[in-house]
Amino acid sequence: MTLSITPTCATSKALIVGLLSGAALTVLLTGLFTKVSNKKHKDQENQVNVEEHVETEIVDGVAGLIGNTPLMKIKSLSDATGCLVLGKAEFLNPGGSSKDRVALNMIQTAEEQGILKPHTGSTVFEGTVGSTGISIAMIARAKGYKAWIVMPDDQAVEKYQLLEKLGATVEKVRPVSIVDKKQFVNLARERAANFSHGEAYGYFADQFENEANFQAHYTLTGPEVYRQTGGKIDALVLGAGTGGTLSGITCYLKERVNNLKVFLADPQGSGLFNKVKYNVMYSPTEQEGNRRRHQVDTVVEGIGINRLTQNFEKGRRYIDDAFRVTDEEAIKMSRYLVREDGLFVGSSSAVNCVAAYRTAKQLGPGHVIVTLLNDSGQRHLTKFWSDEYLKAQDIYFELKPEETVHDFVK
């Protein structure tokens, strides 16, 4: 007997097979879709989590890199004195110095006051020996401004080069007293006052008298030092140029640390040492503000001055004592720190370290001494770190292999 499948049966069978195949395919595709969807959703969740995590690590441009510099133990000086001598590594700021803090706060304050508006052609003018100008040039570029820097023509060549590479206009002038209208600070003020181009504004930063300088260190650097030391600090040792760093950190710490001692580190030729020690800026025979000779007779750049600024006056009452540091001591200290610690610092940092050593010897073992490493030696290659330059100035001092810090700092 032969079985035959009628068209109706064949159709039914095909339909059943189709339904079963479709159901299986649907289940398969649904599972696959679900798996893909779940993976996509999981990836999205991971992306959000990564973004949330990364956001905590991201800083906002160059300005976000400024501050929170490490506080390092200077081993050679600590071992030599029995104290814990600490240097705040300000040379790790993006502009290479502690002046980044000041420049940022001065520009931000001017913005808050409605003086500066970005991308209008406005220009920030400043008279400086270099570091503040470099910081201003960097931050001005990042924020949409131009920079015009007036400097004495006897500074390290690399400072001018850095400023030019950052796009600043650099105006070099001969070094003269502050009472001269052509002194670099006075000339920067004049340039800003005469600047007028539509809505573009000429802003004179005025780091010597601008309270934003003091505030940058009172609100940021001081709290950082306090946090990093846990408030356990016996002495603060700093040089002063504008005085903003010394006054800002000092005022903050003096309000919180009992029995804190503050020591001024002053290079030769500066009048601040005598002002702190004897309340006379130069000597009993000279009237303040009338001196017309070269500002400070030293190879040290960035600190030392023969006038009182508003920023320095804010913290002067808290300064307990002062040390005068010679060029020989500063030069030998810089070479000593390289030899012993691999630490390559600029001239003002070397002055700070000489005074920190003296402070430690005066206070005795077991104390915590904090100073600032303002910038690195890379900014001083053609002057403070140039043997040829120093020999030409008859101020070359060689650190002998057998010399220790006890031999050249008295």
Short mmCIF file of C-alpha atoms in Angstrom, two decimals:
data_model
loop_
_atom_site.label_atom_id
_atom_site.label_comp_id
_atom_site.label_asym_id
_atom_site.label_seq_id
_atom_site.Cartn_x
_atom_site.Cartn_y
_atom_site.Cartn_z
CA MET A 1 0.00 0.00 0.00
CA THR A 2 1.43 3.30 -0.99
CA LEU A 3 0.95 6.30 1.26
CA SER A 4 0.45 9.60 -0.40
CA ILE A 5 0.57 13.02 1.18
CA THR A 6 -2.11 15.33 0.07
CA PRO A 7 -1.36 18.97 -0.60
CA THR A 8 -3.20 19.92 2.59
CA CYS A 9 -1.03 17.63 4.75
CA ALA A 10 2.15 18.90 3.08
CA THR A 11 1.15 22.47 3.74
CA SER A 12 0.39 21.71 7.37
CA LYS A 13 3.73 20.00 7.82
CA ALA A 14 5.60 22.89 6.21
CA LEU A 15 3.70 25.29 8.41
CA ILE A 16 4.59 23.36 11.56
CA VAL A 17 8.26 23.21 10.54
CA GLY A 18 8.21 26.92 9.75
CA LEU A 19 6.60 27.76 13.07
CA LEU A 20 9.07 25.65 14.99
CA SER A 21 12.02 27.12 13.05
CA GLY A 22 10.71 30.65 13.55
CA ALA A 23 10.24 30.08 17.24
CA ALA A 24 13.73 28.69 17.57
CA LEU A 25 15.16 31.58 15.57
CA THR A 26 13.20 34.06 17.67
CA VAL A 27 14.50 32.54 20.87
CA LEU A 28 18.03 32.55 19.46
CA LEU A 29 17.82 36.15 18.26
CA THR A 30 16.14 37.28 21.46
CA GLY A 31 18.91 35.70 23.51
CA LEU A 32 21.54 37.20 21.28
CA PHE A 33 19.86 40.63 21.39
CA THR A 34 19.54 40.40 25.16
CA LYS A 35 23.18 39.46 25.48
CA VAL A 36 24.26 42.31 23.19
CA SER A 37 21.95 44.74 24.99
CA ASN A 38 23.22 43.67 28.38
CA LYS A 39 26.82 44.01 27.20
CA LYS A 40 26.07 47.44 25.74
CA HIS A 41 24.35 48.50 28.93
CA LYS A 42 27.22 47.12 30.99
CA ASP A 43 29.74 48.92 28.76
CA GLN A 44 27.77 52.14 29.20
CA GLU A 45 27.77 51.66 32.96
CA ASN A 46 31.50 51.00 32.88
CA GLN A 47 32.03 54.08 30.75
CA VAL A 48 30.09 56.21 33.23
CA ASN A 49 32.03 54.71 36.10
CA VAL A 50 35.32 55.31 34.30
CA GLU A 51 34.32 58.89 33.54
CA GLU A 52 33.32 59.46 37.13
CA HIS A 53 36.65 58.04 38.25
CA VAL A 54 38.69 59.92 35.67
CA GLU A 55 36.96 63.21 36.45
CA THR A 56 38.48 63.13 39.94
CA GLU A 57 41.94 62.88 38.37
CA ILE A 58 41.54 65.53 35.67
CA VAL A 59 42.64 69.12 36.28
CA ASP A 60 41.33 72.11 34.37
CA GLY A 61 44.13 73.13 32.05
CA VAL A 62 47.41 74.74 33.09
CA ALA A 63 45.80 76.53 36.03
CA GLY A 64 44.81 73.18 37.52
CA LEU A 65 48.45 72.13 37.70
CA ILE A 66 49.38 74.99 40.02
CA GLY A 67 49.89 74.30 43.71
CA ASN A 68 49.84 71.19 45.91
CA THR A 69 53.59 70.85 45.45
CA PRO A 70 55.40 68.18 47.51
CA LEU A 71 57.24 68.92 50.73
CA MET A 72 60.54 67.06 50.56
CA LYS A 73 63.16 66.22 53.16
CA ILE A 74 66.52 67.77 52.28
CA LYS A 75 68.60 64.86 53.52
CA SER A 76 72.05 66.49 53.53
CA LEU A 77 70.93 69.46 55.63
CA SER A 78 68.83 67.28 57.91
CA ASP A 79 71.73 64.90 58.54
CA ALA A 80 74.13 67.80 59.13
CA THR A 81 71.94 69.48 61.74
CA GLY A 82 69.89 66.76 63.40
CA CYS A 83 66.76 68.64 62.40
CA LEU A 84 64.14 67.77 59.82
CA VAL A 85 64.85 70.34 57.10
CA LEU A 86 62.04 70.40 54.55
CA GLY A 87 61.85 72.16 51.19
CA LYS A 88 58.55 72.79 49.42
CA ALA A 89 59.22 71.94 45.78
CA GLU A 90 57.68 75.00 44.12
CA PHE A 91 59.82 74.41 41.03
CA LEU A 92 57.32 71.65 40.14
CA ASN A 93 54.61 74.19 39.30
CA PRO A 94 53.92 74.23 35.53
CA GLY A 95 55.61 77.59 35.05
CA GLY A 96 58.59 76.39 37.07
CA SER A 97 58.25 78.57 40.17
CA SER A 98 56.12 79.66 43.11
CA LYS A 99 55.12 82.75 41.12
CA ASP A 100 52.54 80.66 39.25
CA ARG A 101 50.32 80.96 42.32
CA VAL A 102 50.63 84.75 42.38
CA ALA A 103 50.12 85.26 38.66
CA LEU A 104 47.02 83.08 38.63
CA ASN A 105 45.42 84.83 41.59
CA MET A 106 46.19 88.32 40.29
CA ILE A 107 44.59 87.56 36.92
CA GLN A 108 41.60 85.76 38.45
CA THR A 109 41.03 88.65 40.86
CA ALA A 110 41.12 91.12 37.98
CA GLU A 111 38.54 88.97 36.16
CA GLU A 112 36.29 88.84 39.22
CA GLN A 113 36.49 92.62 39.49
CA GLY A 114 35.48 92.98 35.84
CA ILE A 115 38.82 94.52 34.87
CA LEU A 116 39.88 91.73 32.52
CA LYS A 117 37.75 89.92 29.96
CA PRO A 118 39.31 87.12 27.90
CA HIS A 119 39.71 87.19 24.13
CA THR A 120 39.28 90.97 23.88
CA GLY A 121 42.93 91.76 23.18
CA SER A 122 43.50 92.82 26.78
CA THR A 123 47.13 92.78 27.93
CA VAL A 124 48.66 92.06 31.33
CA PHE A 125 51.66 94.30 32.06
CA GLU A 126 54.23 93.57 34.74
CA GLY A 127 57.66 94.68 35.88
CA THR A 128 59.65 91.66 37.03
CA VAL A 129 63.10 90.10 37.16
CA GLY A 130 61.70 87.07 35.38
CA SER A 131 59.77 84.39 37.24
CA THR A 132 56.54 86.33 37.74
CA GLY A 133 56.67 87.41 34.12
CA ILE A 134 57.02 83.82 32.94
CA SER A 135 54.06 82.76 35.09
CA ILE A 136 51.96 85.67 33.82
CA ALA A 137 52.86 84.91 30.19
CA MET A 138 51.85 81.26 30.63
CA ILE A 139 48.54 81.94 32.39
CA ALA A 140 47.69 84.87 30.12
CA ARG A 141 47.99 82.59 27.09
CA ALA A 142 45.83 79.93 28.73
CA LYS A 143 43.13 82.46 29.62
CA GLY A 144 43.00 84.47 26.41
CA TYR A 145 45.17 87.50 27.19
CA LYS A 146 48.46 88.95 25.99
CA ALA A 147 51.45 89.68 28.23
CA TRP A 148 53.88 92.59 28.18
CA ILE A 149 56.85 92.09 30.50
CA VAL A 150 59.35 94.83 31.45
CA MET A 151 62.63 93.50 32.88
CA PRO A 152 66.11 94.70 33.85
CA ASP A 153 68.55 93.82 31.09
CA ASP A 154 70.99 92.01 33.39
CA GLN A 155 68.98 88.87 34.15
CA ALA A 156 69.72 85.30 33.06
CA VAL A 157 69.27 84.96 29.28
CA GLU A 158 67.00 81.92 29.52
CA LYS A 159 64.34 84.01 31.27
CA TYR A 160 63.99 86.29 28.25
CA GLN A 161 63.97 83.26 25.97
CA LEU A 162 61.19 81.55 27.92
CA LEU A 163 59.07 84.69 27.88
CA GLU A 164 59.44 85.07 24.13
CA LYS A 165 58.57 81.42 23.51
CA LEU A 166 55.42 81.93 25.55
CA GLY A 167 54.46 84.77 23.23
CA ALA A 168 55.06 87.67 25.61
CA THR A 169 56.36 91.06 24.56
CA VAL A 170 59.67 91.51 26.40
CA GLU A 171 61.00 94.99 27.08
CA LYS A 172 64.49 95.19 28.56
CA VAL A 173 65.61 98.28 30.47
CA ARG A 174 68.73 99.25 32.38
CA PRO A 175 68.66 98.55 36.12
CA VAL A 176 67.89 101.73 38.09
CA SER A 177 66.41 102.68 41.45
CA ILE A 178 62.66 102.62 42.08
CA VAL A 179 62.70 106.42 42.29
CA ASP A 180 63.58 106.55 38.57
CA LYS A 181 60.58 106.78 36.21
CA LYS A 182 62.31 104.33 33.87
CA GLN A 183 62.72 101.66 36.55
CA PHE A 184 61.19 98.42 35.24
CA VAL A 185 58.17 98.40 37.58
CA ASN A 186 57.40 102.07 36.99
CA LEU A 187 57.70 101.60 33.25
CA ALA A 188 55.30 98.63 33.26
CA ARG A 189 52.76 100.75 35.15
CA GLU A 190 53.15 103.54 32.58
CA ARG A 191 52.77 101.12 29.64
CA ALA A 192 49.54 99.75 31.09
CA ALA A 193 48.11 103.22 31.74
CA ASN A 194 48.77 104.27 28.14
CA PHE A 195 47.39 101.08 26.58
CA SER A 196 44.07 101.59 24.84
CA HIS A 197 42.72 99.58 21.89
CA GLY A 198 38.91 99.54 21.76
CA GLU A 199 37.59 97.14 24.37
CA ALA A 200 41.08 95.82 25.07
CA TYR A 201 42.31 96.80 28.52
CA GLY A 202 45.85 97.25 29.81
CA TYR A 203 46.09 95.73 33.28
CA PHE A 204 49.12 96.44 35.49
CA ALA A 205 49.49 93.35 37.69
CA ASP A 206 51.62 95.19 40.28
CA GLN A 207 52.89 92.11 42.11
CA PHE A 208 54.79 94.19 44.69
CA GLU A 209 51.70 95.99 46.00
CA ASN A 210 48.80 93.82 44.81
CA GLU A 211 47.13 92.10 47.77
CA ALA A 212 46.22 89.16 45.51
CA ASN A 213 49.90 88.20 45.84
CA PHE A 214 49.58 87.87 49.62
CA GLN A 215 46.20 86.15 49.35
CA ALA A 216 47.56 83.46 46.98
CA HIS A 217 49.90 82.27 49.71
CA TYR A 218 47.60 82.89 52.66
CA THR A 219 44.78 80.84 51.12
CA LEU A 220 46.80 78.14 49.34
CA THR A 221 50.51 77.78 50.14
CA GLY A 222 50.13 78.32 53.90
CA PRO A 223 47.37 75.72 54.26
CA GLU A 224 49.39 73.26 52.17
CA VAL A 225 52.42 73.61 54.46
CA TYR A 226 50.23 73.25 57.54
CA ARG A 227 48.55 70.11 56.15
CA GLN A 228 51.78 68.53 54.94
CA THR A 229 53.51 68.98 58.28
CA GLY A 230 50.42 68.16 60.34
CA GLY A 231 50.95 71.53 62.01
CA LYS A 232 54.23 70.27 63.50
CA ILE A 233 56.62 72.98 62.37
CA ASP A 234 59.09 74.92 64.48
CA ALA A 235 60.47 77.42 61.98
CA LEU A 236 59.69 78.94 58.60
CA VAL A 237 62.63 80.32 56.61
CA LEU A 238 62.07 82.45 53.49
CA GLY A 239 63.58 85.19 51.39
CA ALA A 240 61.51 88.13 50.21
CA GLY A 241 61.23 90.15 47.03
CA THR A 242 57.66 91.33 46.79
CA GLY A 243 57.12 89.90 50.27
CA GLY A 244 53.86 88.17 49.33
CA THR A 245 55.11 84.62 49.85
CA LEU A 246 56.73 85.34 53.21
CA SER A 247 53.78 87.35 54.54
CA GLY A 248 51.05 85.05 53.22
CA ILE A 249 52.49 81.81 54.60
CA THR A 250 53.65 83.47 57.82
CA CYS A 251 50.28 85.06 58.63
CA TYR A 252 48.46 81.77 58.04
CA LEU A 253 50.84 79.66 60.12
CA LYS A 254 51.27 82.15 62.97
CA GLU A 255 47.51 81.98 63.55
CA ARG A 256 47.67 78.20 63.99
CA VAL A 257 51.12 77.11 65.18
CA ASN A 258 52.18 78.04 68.70
CA ASN A 259 55.78 79.19 69.15
CA LEU A 260 56.48 79.22 65.40
CA LYS A 261 59.68 81.11 64.57
CA VAL A 262 59.97 82.97 61.27
CA PHE A 263 63.36 83.85 59.80
CA LEU A 264 64.06 86.12 56.83
CA ALA A 265 66.73 84.94 54.37
CA ASP A 266 68.19 88.03 52.69
CA PRO A 267 70.94 88.22 50.05
CA GLN A 268 73.81 90.67 50.30
CA GLY A 269 72.95 94.20 49.21
CA SER A 270 69.30 93.95 50.22
CA GLY A 271 67.92 96.32 52.83
CA LEU A 272 65.37 93.97 54.41
CA PHE A 273 67.91 92.36 56.74
CA ASN A 274 68.64 95.70 58.43
CA LYS A 275 64.94 96.57 58.52
CA VAL A 276 64.08 93.39 60.42
CA LYS A 277 67.15 93.47 62.68
CA TYR A 278 67.44 97.20 63.39
CA ASN A 279 64.31 98.79 61.87
CA VAL A 280 66.48 100.78 59.46
CA MET A 281 66.25 99.96 55.78
CA TYR A 282 69.86 100.59 54.73
CA SER A 283 72.02 102.12 57.45
CA PRO A 284 71.54 104.96 59.95
CA THR A 285 73.09 107.40 57.46
CA GLU A 286 70.67 106.73 54.60
CA GLN A 287 67.08 107.89 54.35
CA GLU A 288 64.59 105.28 53.16
CA GLY A 289 63.37 105.65 49.60
CA ASN A 290 66.13 107.97 48.38
CA ARG A 291 68.85 105.54 47.42
CA ARG A 292 69.81 105.86 43.74
CA ARG A 293 72.38 103.13 43.28
CA HIS A 294 71.86 99.62 41.81
CA GLN A 295 69.01 97.85 43.61
CA VAL A 296 70.79 94.84 45.07
CA ASP A 297 74.48 94.09 44.63
CA THR A 298 74.26 90.30 44.29
CA VAL A 299 74.13 87.53 41.69
CA VAL A 300 70.99 86.22 43.38
CA GLU A 301 67.80 86.85 41.42
CA GLY A 302 64.21 86.96 42.66
CA ILE A 303 64.68 88.07 46.27
CA GLY A 304 66.22 91.08 47.97
CA ILE A 305 64.98 94.64 47.72
CA ASN A 306 65.72 98.12 49.07
CA ARG A 307 62.20 99.32 49.74
CA LEU A 308 59.18 98.19 51.71
CA THR A 309 56.17 96.83 49.86
CA GLN A 310 52.61 96.51 51.13
CA ASN A 311 52.86 92.74 50.77
CA PHE A 312 55.99 92.58 52.94
CA GLU A 313 54.49 94.91 55.54
CA LYS A 314 51.55 92.56 56.06
CA GLY A 315 53.77 89.97 57.69
CA ARG A 316 56.78 91.97 58.90
CA ARG A 317 55.60 92.10 62.53
CA TYR A 318 55.72 88.30 62.67
CA ILE A 319 59.37 87.94 61.56
CA ASP A 320 61.48 86.91 64.54
CA ASP A 321 64.96 87.26 63.06
CA ALA A 322 66.92 87.58 59.83
CA PHE A 323 70.02 86.07 58.24
CA ARG A 324 72.15 87.79 55.63
CA VAL A 325 73.47 85.34 53.03
CA THR A 326 76.54 86.12 50.94
CA ASP A 327 76.97 85.24 47.29
CA GLU A 328 79.72 82.79 48.25
CA GLU A 329 77.42 80.94 50.64
CA ALA A 330 74.56 80.81 48.12
CA ILE A 331 76.77 79.61 45.28
CA LYS A 332 78.45 76.93 47.36
CA MET A 333 75.13 75.78 48.83
CA SER A 334 73.70 75.26 45.33
CA ARG A 335 76.68 73.11 44.35
CA TYR A 336 76.56 71.26 47.66
CA LEU A 337 72.90 70.32 47.19
CA VAL A 338 73.66 68.89 43.76
CA ARG A 339 76.63 66.94 45.10
CA GLU A 340 74.84 65.54 48.14
CA ASP A 341 71.17 65.38 47.15
CA GLY A 342 71.02 65.64 43.36
CA LEU A 343 68.94 68.76 43.97
CA PHE A 344 69.40 71.44 41.28
CA VAL A 345 68.01 74.74 42.55
CA GLY A 346 68.07 78.41 41.61
CA SER A 347 69.75 81.24 43.45
CA SER A 348 66.92 82.28 45.78
CA SER A 349 66.36 78.64 46.78
CA ALA A 350 70.06 78.38 47.65
CA VAL A 351 69.76 81.47 49.86
CA ASN A 352 66.76 79.90 51.60
CA CYS A 353 68.73 76.71 52.25
CA VAL A 354 71.69 78.59 53.73
CA ALA A 355 69.33 80.36 56.14
CA ALA A 356 67.50 77.08 56.88
CA TYR A 357 70.81 75.50 57.88
CA ARG A 358 71.60 78.45 60.17
CA THR A 359 68.14 78.25 61.69
CA ALA A 360 68.56 74.55 62.42
CA LYS A 361 71.96 75.16 64.05
CA GLN A 362 70.49 77.97 66.14
CA LEU A 363 67.45 76.00 67.32
CA GLY A 364 69.32 72.75 67.85
CA PRO A 365 68.55 69.11 66.88
CA GLY A 366 65.03 67.75 66.78
CA HIS A 367 63.27 70.73 65.22
CA VAL A 368 61.24 70.91 62.00
CA ILE A 369 62.40 73.63 59.60
CA VAL A 370 60.45 74.50 56.42
CA THR A 371 61.65 76.58 53.49
CA LEU A 372 60.70 76.99 49.83
CA LEU A 373 62.59 75.74 46.78
CA ASN A 374 61.31 78.54 44.58
CA ASP A 375 62.67 77.44 41.22
CA SER A 376 65.24 75.13 39.68
CA GLY A 377 68.71 75.88 38.41
CA GLN A 378 67.51 75.50 34.83
CA ARG A 379 66.38 79.14 34.96
CA HIS A 380 69.84 80.31 36.03
CA LEU A 381 72.21 78.49 33.70
CA THR A 382 73.79 81.58 32.14
CA LYS A 383 74.33 83.53 35.35
CA PHE A 384 74.18 81.95 38.81
CA TRP A 385 75.14 78.52 37.44
CA SER A 386 77.69 79.77 34.90
CA ASP A 387 81.30 79.47 36.04
CA GLU A 388 82.37 81.73 33.17
CA TYR A 389 79.92 84.46 34.16
CA LEU A 390 80.89 84.31 37.84
CA LYS A 391 84.61 84.46 37.04
CA ALA A 392 84.01 87.49 34.82
CA GLN A 393 82.33 89.18 37.79
CA ASP A 394 85.20 88.26 40.12
CA ILE A 395 82.76 86.41 42.37
CA TYR A 396 83.55 82.82 41.47
CA PHE A 397 83.56 80.47 44.45
CA GLU A 398 84.41 76.83 43.93
CA LEU A 399 83.08 74.15 46.25
CA LYS A 400 86.07 71.99 47.09
CA PRO A 401 85.53 68.20 47.22
CA GLU A 402 86.36 68.05 50.91
CA GLU A 403 84.13 70.98 51.90
CA THR A 404 80.95 70.33 53.87
CA VAL A 405 78.13 72.70 54.72
CA HIS A 406 79.80 73.32 58.09
CA ASP A 407 82.82 74.76 56.26
CA PHE A 408 81.15 77.35 54.05
CA VAL A 409 78.15 78.46 56.15
CA LYS A 410 79.13 80.21 59.35
#
